[in-house]
Each structure stands twice: as structure tokens, then as C-alpha cells.
Amino acid sequence: MEPASDELENPTPTPRQLILKLLLVVEGGELDVTSAVRACALFGLSANNTRVALARLQSAELIETVVRGAYRLGQAGRALGEEIGAWRQAETRLREWDGSWVVALTAALGRSDRKALRARERAFGLVGLRELDDGLFIRPDNLVGGVAHTRERLLSLGVENSTAVFQAQQFDPQRDARAHLLWDASELQKTYSEGQRTLQASMARLAGMPIEDAARESYVLGDQAMRQIVFDPMLPEPLVDSAHRRSFRELVKRYDDVGHQIWRDFLAQGR
């Protein structure tokens, strides 16, 4: 699930978040009310809150009724699911970096509209833009589709249509040096290493855990890892060790597959 949505933002799930994710995992793509209530109960979420979430998801056309008491993703939910699953192919959307930068200029946009400002800041974080000078945000131009793709994604994430997005190159030496230091490569490497250790340790113990505990742990740790991926700026060499990032991402894919099977087994036990 891409995560510009709130669906990936909280490590303790709401009924809405958990239901949407389960509908991407369950056999046949259908989830009944009893299974939804049972799954949510693992996280201390009440049956009443679960039923309210189902009703609201249906009202928002994110889910639809299959038969009485059973649901599948609606059209909007399927689109969200495709967006959320896009993290698995993120590495294929990178290209070799030629040293140029994508720039978003916000100096003329103002800061009085707090809602617009929050949307802008969130979008910039998801796209990996950092502030070089006042109102001048940049990222390496290493994404397939270049400036046009980045502009389109920013607009889809709620950034104002009047935002100037363009390519820049040949910064003066001082700015170029500062640009290369906007991202903490050592901190990124640390998160990759720590993330790998956490997931490897979890995978080693999941098979020996009660199914309820395994389902809960695989959800929480898998969600944390996925959010780490979603907010990764996808930097090129030499700004970061891309091989280390790919290794972490491949492990997250394997962990996600293991977690999906655990949840299928958990839900099957309740039938």
C-alpha cells in the first residue's frame, strides 16, 4: 500500500488499516465480519469499532459487499492496494544519476494555510525532497521519468498546482557540497542494518510462536519495515550504498510473504 496514505503511518493499527491490509492477503480476497472482528481483537480493538470501520469503509467505496456479512475491496480499495504494493518494484524505477537535481520552489506559495503546508511537507518527505535554501527543495534526479514524473507525483500527493518543479545542475561548489550532505548516509545505513537484524531475528522465531503471537508480531514488524521503505529517499550512488538498501528491501519482501502466510493460517483457523 503506498503510503502516502494514512494506511501505513501508525504501527498500532486501527480497524480500518488492518481490514484493508487483510483484504490484500486473504484467500479469494474476501473477509467476513467474524474474521475481521477476530483479527482486530489481536490488537485490543473492539468488535463494535471493527463493525463501524467496515461500515465506513463501505460508505467510502473502499470495500463492497460480496454476500451479507462478507466483503472484498471496492474499486477505490483496489486502486489503493495497487499503490500500496508499489514498494516492491521501487528499485526498478531508478536510473543512473548524472549529477542533476529535481527542484521544487515554494517561496511564492506562502505558509499561512496550515492544511496545505502539512500536505506539502508530507509529500516532500515521501518524494525525498530536502531544503537546500529557504523555499528551495531538492532531490537527486535519479527516478525514471525525471522531473515530469516527480511533478506528477507531488501533485497527486496534494502539493499546490502552482508549485514550480524543474531540473537544476551545476550548482556553485558551496551549494553542491551542502546538497550532498542533506541526507545522512550513515544514518540510512544504520537503519538498513538494524532493520535487517530485527527481521532476521523475527523470522527465526515466528515458526515456533503461537499463531496469534506470530500474526501480531509479523504485522507490527512488517509494517514498521514497510514504512521505512516508503519514506526512503531512494538515493543514488555515491550518496548511499544502494546495494545495502537493495539487500534490506529483498529481506522485507521475504518477511512480507511469510507474514501473509501466517495471517492466512490465522484466519483459516477461525472458519
Short mmCIF file of C-alpha atoms in Angstrom, two decimals:
data_model
loop_
_atom_site.label_atom_id
_atom_site.label_comp_id
_atom_site.label_asym_id
_atom_site.label_seq_id
_atom_site.Cartn_x
_atom_site.Cartn_y
_atom_site.Cartn_z
CA MET A 1 0.00 0.00 0.00
CA GLU A 2 1.78 3.45 -0.97
CA PRO A 3 1.92 5.10 1.72
CA ALA A 4 1.17 8.48 1.09
CA SER A 5 -1.99 7.35 2.60
CA ASP A 6 -2.50 7.14 6.31
CA GLU A 7 -2.80 3.37 5.95
CA LEU A 8 0.92 2.92 6.65
CA GLU A 9 1.50 5.60 9.19
CA ASN A 10 0.72 4.05 12.59
CA PRO A 11 2.48 0.89 13.88
CA THR A 12 -0.56 0.13 16.09
CA PRO A 13 -3.30 -0.46 13.52
CA THR A 14 -6.78 0.99 13.52
CA PRO A 15 -9.56 -1.37 12.42
CA ARG A 16 -9.61 0.50 9.08
CA GLN A 17 -5.91 -0.09 8.44
CA LEU A 18 -5.97 -3.74 9.45
CA ILE A 19 -9.09 -4.58 7.43
CA LEU A 20 -7.70 -3.03 4.26
CA LYS A 21 -4.44 -4.89 4.62
CA LEU A 22 -6.15 -8.20 5.36
CA LEU A 23 -8.24 -7.87 2.21
CA LEU A 24 -4.97 -7.82 0.25
CA VAL A 25 -3.89 -11.07 1.92
CA VAL A 26 -6.93 -13.32 2.42
CA GLU A 27 -7.62 -16.25 0.12
CA GLY A 28 -10.15 -15.27 -2.51
CA GLY A 29 -9.90 -11.62 -1.50
CA GLU A 30 -12.97 -11.88 0.78
CA LEU A 31 -13.21 -11.18 4.50
CA ASP A 32 -16.23 -11.90 6.69
CA VAL A 33 -17.23 -9.87 9.73
CA THR A 34 -16.32 -12.65 12.17
CA SER A 35 -12.79 -12.90 10.79
CA ALA A 36 -12.39 -9.12 10.84
CA VAL A 37 -13.50 -8.96 14.48
CA ARG A 38 -11.18 -11.82 15.42
CA ALA A 39 -8.19 -10.20 13.68
CA CYS A 40 -8.80 -6.80 15.23
CA ALA A 41 -9.14 -8.37 18.68
CA LEU A 42 -5.46 -9.38 18.48
CA PHE A 43 -4.64 -5.69 18.86
CA GLY A 44 -7.22 -4.92 21.53
CA LEU A 45 -9.67 -3.41 19.02
CA SER A 46 -13.31 -3.89 19.94
CA ALA A 47 -15.92 -5.69 17.86
CA ASN A 48 -18.04 -2.54 17.79
CA ASN A 49 -15.17 -0.43 16.44
CA THR A 50 -14.46 -3.09 13.84
CA ARG A 51 -18.07 -3.11 12.61
CA VAL A 52 -18.10 0.70 12.49
CA ALA A 53 -14.89 0.63 10.42
CA LEU A 54 -16.44 -1.86 7.98
CA ALA A 55 -19.47 0.38 7.54
CA ARG A 56 -17.35 3.46 6.96
CA LEU A 57 -15.08 1.67 4.50
CA GLN A 58 -18.12 0.55 2.58
CA SER A 59 -19.55 4.07 2.61
CA ALA A 60 -16.23 5.36 1.23
CA GLU A 61 -16.39 2.67 -1.50
CA LEU A 62 -13.10 1.20 -0.37
CA ILE A 63 -14.85 -2.13 0.23
CA GLU A 64 -18.05 -3.67 -1.10
CA THR A 65 -20.39 -6.45 -0.02
CA VAL A 66 -19.96 -9.88 -1.62
CA VAL A 67 -22.76 -11.53 0.35
CA ARG A 68 -24.32 -10.49 3.62
CA GLY A 69 -21.57 -10.22 6.23
CA ALA A 70 -18.65 -10.63 3.79
CA TYR A 71 -16.61 -8.00 1.98
CA ARG A 72 -13.99 -7.51 -0.72
CA LEU A 73 -12.08 -4.46 -1.89
CA GLY A 74 -14.10 -1.95 -3.87
CA GLN A 75 -12.77 -0.06 -6.86
CA ALA A 76 -11.16 2.63 -4.70
CA GLY A 77 -9.74 -0.04 -2.40
CA ARG A 78 -8.21 -1.95 -5.30
CA ALA A 79 -6.54 1.23 -6.53
CA LEU A 80 -5.20 1.84 -3.05
CA GLY A 81 -3.94 -1.74 -2.91
CA GLU A 82 -2.01 -1.30 -6.14
CA GLU A 83 -0.49 1.89 -4.76
CA ILE A 84 0.47 0.19 -1.53
CA GLY A 85 2.07 -2.75 -3.31
CA ALA A 86 4.22 -0.46 -5.46
CA TRP A 87 7.05 -0.54 -2.88
CA ARG A 88 8.04 -4.00 -4.15
CA GLN A 89 9.05 -2.60 -7.56
CA ALA A 90 10.62 0.65 -6.35
CA GLU A 91 14.18 -0.29 -7.34
CA THR A 92 13.10 -0.77 -10.95
CA ARG A 93 12.02 2.87 -11.07
CA LEU A 94 15.55 4.18 -10.54
CA ARG A 95 18.00 5.29 -13.20
CA GLU A 96 21.69 6.18 -13.18
CA TRP A 97 22.33 9.58 -11.65
CA ASP A 98 24.03 12.19 -13.84
CA GLY A 99 24.52 14.69 -11.01
CA SER A 100 21.45 16.83 -11.77
CA TRP A 101 18.72 17.66 -9.27
CA VAL A 102 14.94 17.90 -9.22
CA VAL A 103 13.97 21.20 -7.62
CA ALA A 104 10.67 22.31 -6.06
CA LEU A 105 10.45 26.04 -5.40
CA THR A 106 7.98 27.05 -2.69
CA ALA A 107 8.98 30.64 -1.91
CA ALA A 108 5.85 32.03 -3.60
CA LEU A 109 3.41 29.58 -2.00
CA GLY A 110 3.20 31.02 1.49
CA ARG A 111 2.83 29.26 4.83
CA SER A 112 -0.45 30.58 6.22
CA ASP A 113 -2.61 27.68 5.00
CA ARG A 114 -1.71 25.05 7.58
CA LYS A 115 -3.51 22.22 5.79
CA ALA A 116 -1.72 22.95 2.52
CA LEU A 117 1.58 23.26 4.36
CA ARG A 118 1.14 19.86 6.06
CA ALA A 119 0.27 18.23 2.74
CA ARG A 120 3.31 19.84 1.12
CA GLU A 121 5.68 18.75 3.88
CA ARG A 122 4.33 15.20 3.83
CA ALA A 123 4.60 14.98 0.05
CA PHE A 124 8.15 16.31 0.08
CA GLY A 125 9.07 13.71 2.70
CA LEU A 126 7.60 10.88 0.65
CA VAL A 127 9.37 12.02 -2.52
CA GLY A 128 12.67 12.56 -0.71
CA LEU A 129 12.97 16.33 -1.18
CA ARG A 130 15.14 18.25 1.29
CA GLU A 131 15.51 22.01 1.76
CA LEU A 132 18.77 23.38 0.39
CA ASP A 133 17.97 27.09 0.69
CA ASP A 134 14.90 28.89 2.00
CA GLY A 135 11.99 27.63 -0.13
CA LEU A 136 14.31 25.60 -2.40
CA PHE A 137 13.84 21.83 -2.04
CA ILE A 138 15.86 19.29 -3.99
CA ARG A 139 16.47 15.59 -4.56
CA PRO A 140 18.77 13.74 -6.99
CA ASP A 141 17.20 13.37 -10.43
CA ASN A 142 17.58 9.58 -10.45
CA LEU A 143 13.94 8.49 -10.75
CA VAL A 144 12.65 7.10 -14.03
CA GLY A 145 10.52 9.79 -15.64
CA GLY A 146 12.64 12.60 -14.25
CA VAL A 147 11.13 15.96 -13.43
CA ALA A 148 7.79 15.22 -15.11
CA HIS A 149 7.27 12.10 -13.01
CA THR A 150 8.26 13.85 -9.78
CA ARG A 151 5.98 16.80 -10.53
CA GLU A 152 3.07 14.45 -11.24
CA ARG A 153 3.64 12.55 -8.01
CA LEU A 154 3.87 15.72 -5.94
CA LEU A 155 0.58 16.97 -7.37
CA SER A 156 -1.07 13.59 -6.70
CA LEU A 157 0.07 13.89 -3.08
CA GLY A 158 -1.65 17.24 -2.66
CA VAL A 159 1.06 19.79 -3.43
CA GLU A 160 -0.31 23.04 -4.91
CA ASN A 161 -0.57 23.13 -8.71
CA SER A 162 1.36 26.40 -8.78
CA THR A 163 4.50 24.80 -7.32
CA ALA A 164 7.46 25.25 -9.65
CA VAL A 165 9.19 21.91 -10.24
CA PHE A 166 12.20 21.81 -12.55
CA GLN A 167 15.68 20.39 -13.10
CA ALA A 168 18.85 22.09 -11.90
CA GLN A 169 22.52 21.33 -12.40
CA GLN A 170 25.91 22.95 -11.96
CA PHE A 171 25.29 24.39 -8.51
CA ASP A 172 28.15 26.52 -7.25
CA PRO A 173 30.71 24.43 -5.33
CA GLN A 174 29.44 25.51 -1.90
CA ARG A 175 25.80 24.65 -2.65
CA ASP A 176 26.80 21.42 -4.32
CA ALA A 177 28.72 20.39 -1.22
CA ARG A 178 25.77 21.25 1.02
CA ALA A 179 23.39 19.40 -1.31
CA HIS A 180 25.37 16.19 -0.90
CA LEU A 181 25.10 16.48 2.89
CA LEU A 182 21.32 16.98 3.09
CA TRP A 183 20.80 13.25 3.65
CA ASP A 184 22.58 11.41 6.45
CA ALA A 185 24.01 8.41 4.60
CA SER A 186 25.42 6.85 7.77
CA GLU A 187 22.01 7.04 9.44
CA LEU A 188 20.38 5.40 6.41
CA GLN A 189 22.96 2.62 6.51
CA LYS A 190 22.27 2.17 10.21
CA THR A 191 18.51 1.83 9.65
CA TYR A 192 19.11 -0.77 6.91
CA SER A 193 21.39 -2.81 9.19
CA GLU A 194 19.12 -2.56 12.23
CA GLY A 195 16.07 -3.36 10.13
CA GLN A 196 17.72 -6.47 8.74
CA ARG A 197 18.74 -7.70 12.19
CA THR A 198 15.23 -7.16 13.55
CA LEU A 199 13.51 -9.01 10.70
CA GLN A 200 16.02 -11.87 10.63
CA ALA A 201 15.59 -12.44 14.36
CA SER A 202 11.82 -12.37 13.99
CA MET A 203 11.81 -14.81 11.07
CA ALA A 204 13.90 -17.22 13.14
CA ARG A 205 11.30 -17.34 15.92
CA LEU A 206 7.96 -16.93 14.11
CA ALA A 207 7.56 -20.61 13.28
CA GLY A 208 7.78 -21.56 16.98
CA MET A 209 5.30 -18.99 18.22
CA PRO A 210 1.56 -19.43 18.84
CA ILE A 211 -0.25 -18.36 15.68
CA GLU A 212 -1.85 -15.36 17.42
CA ASP A 213 1.52 -14.03 18.60
CA ALA A 214 3.12 -14.70 15.23
CA ALA A 215 0.33 -12.85 13.42
CA ARG A 216 0.63 -9.86 15.71
CA GLU A 217 4.43 -9.68 15.52
CA SER A 218 4.60 -10.15 11.75
CA TYR A 219 2.09 -7.35 11.28
CA VAL A 220 3.84 -4.86 13.59
CA LEU A 221 7.40 -5.51 12.41
CA GLY A 222 6.39 -5.85 8.77
CA ASP A 223 4.50 -2.58 8.94
CA GLN A 224 7.47 -0.80 10.52
CA ALA A 225 9.80 -2.10 7.81
CA MET A 226 7.37 -1.13 5.06
CA ARG A 227 7.06 2.41 6.40
CA GLN A 228 10.86 2.63 6.46
CA ILE A 229 10.86 1.67 2.78
CA VAL A 230 8.06 4.06 1.90
CA PHE A 231 9.92 7.05 3.35
CA ASP A 232 13.31 6.02 1.97
CA PRO A 233 14.58 8.80 -0.34
CA MET A 234 15.94 6.22 -2.83
CA LEU A 235 19.28 7.98 -3.17
CA PRO A 236 21.82 7.05 -5.84
CA GLU A 237 25.48 6.21 -5.51
CA PRO A 238 27.64 7.85 -4.19
CA LEU A 239 25.18 9.40 -1.72
CA VAL A 240 24.29 5.99 -0.26
CA ASP A 241 25.27 2.33 -0.58
CA SER A 242 22.47 1.21 -2.86
CA ALA A 243 23.46 -2.47 -2.60
CA HIS A 244 22.81 -2.34 1.14
CA ARG A 245 19.40 -0.77 0.52
CA ARG A 246 18.50 -3.48 -2.02
CA SER A 247 19.54 -6.20 0.41
CA PHE A 248 17.24 -4.76 3.06
CA ARG A 249 14.36 -4.44 0.60
CA GLU A 250 14.69 -8.06 -0.53
CA LEU A 251 14.54 -9.18 3.09
CA VAL A 252 11.40 -7.09 3.67
CA LYS A 253 9.78 -8.81 0.67
CA ARG A 254 10.55 -12.24 2.13
CA TYR A 255 9.28 -11.19 5.54
CA ASP A 256 6.12 -9.80 3.97
CA ASP A 257 5.50 -13.12 2.21
CA VAL A 258 5.98 -15.01 5.49
CA GLY A 259 3.62 -12.62 7.26
CA HIS A 260 0.95 -13.04 4.60
CA GLN A 261 1.02 -16.82 5.04
CA ILE A 262 0.82 -16.52 8.83
CA TRP A 263 -2.26 -14.33 8.52
CA ARG A 264 -3.90 -16.73 6.05
CA ASP A 265 -3.30 -19.58 8.52
CA PHE A 266 -4.68 -17.50 11.41
CA LEU A 267 -7.83 -16.60 9.51
CA ALA A 268 -8.32 -20.18 8.31
CA GLN A 269 -8.36 -21.40 11.92
CA GLY A 270 -11.44 -19.31 12.62
CA ARG A 271 -13.53 -20.87 9.89
#
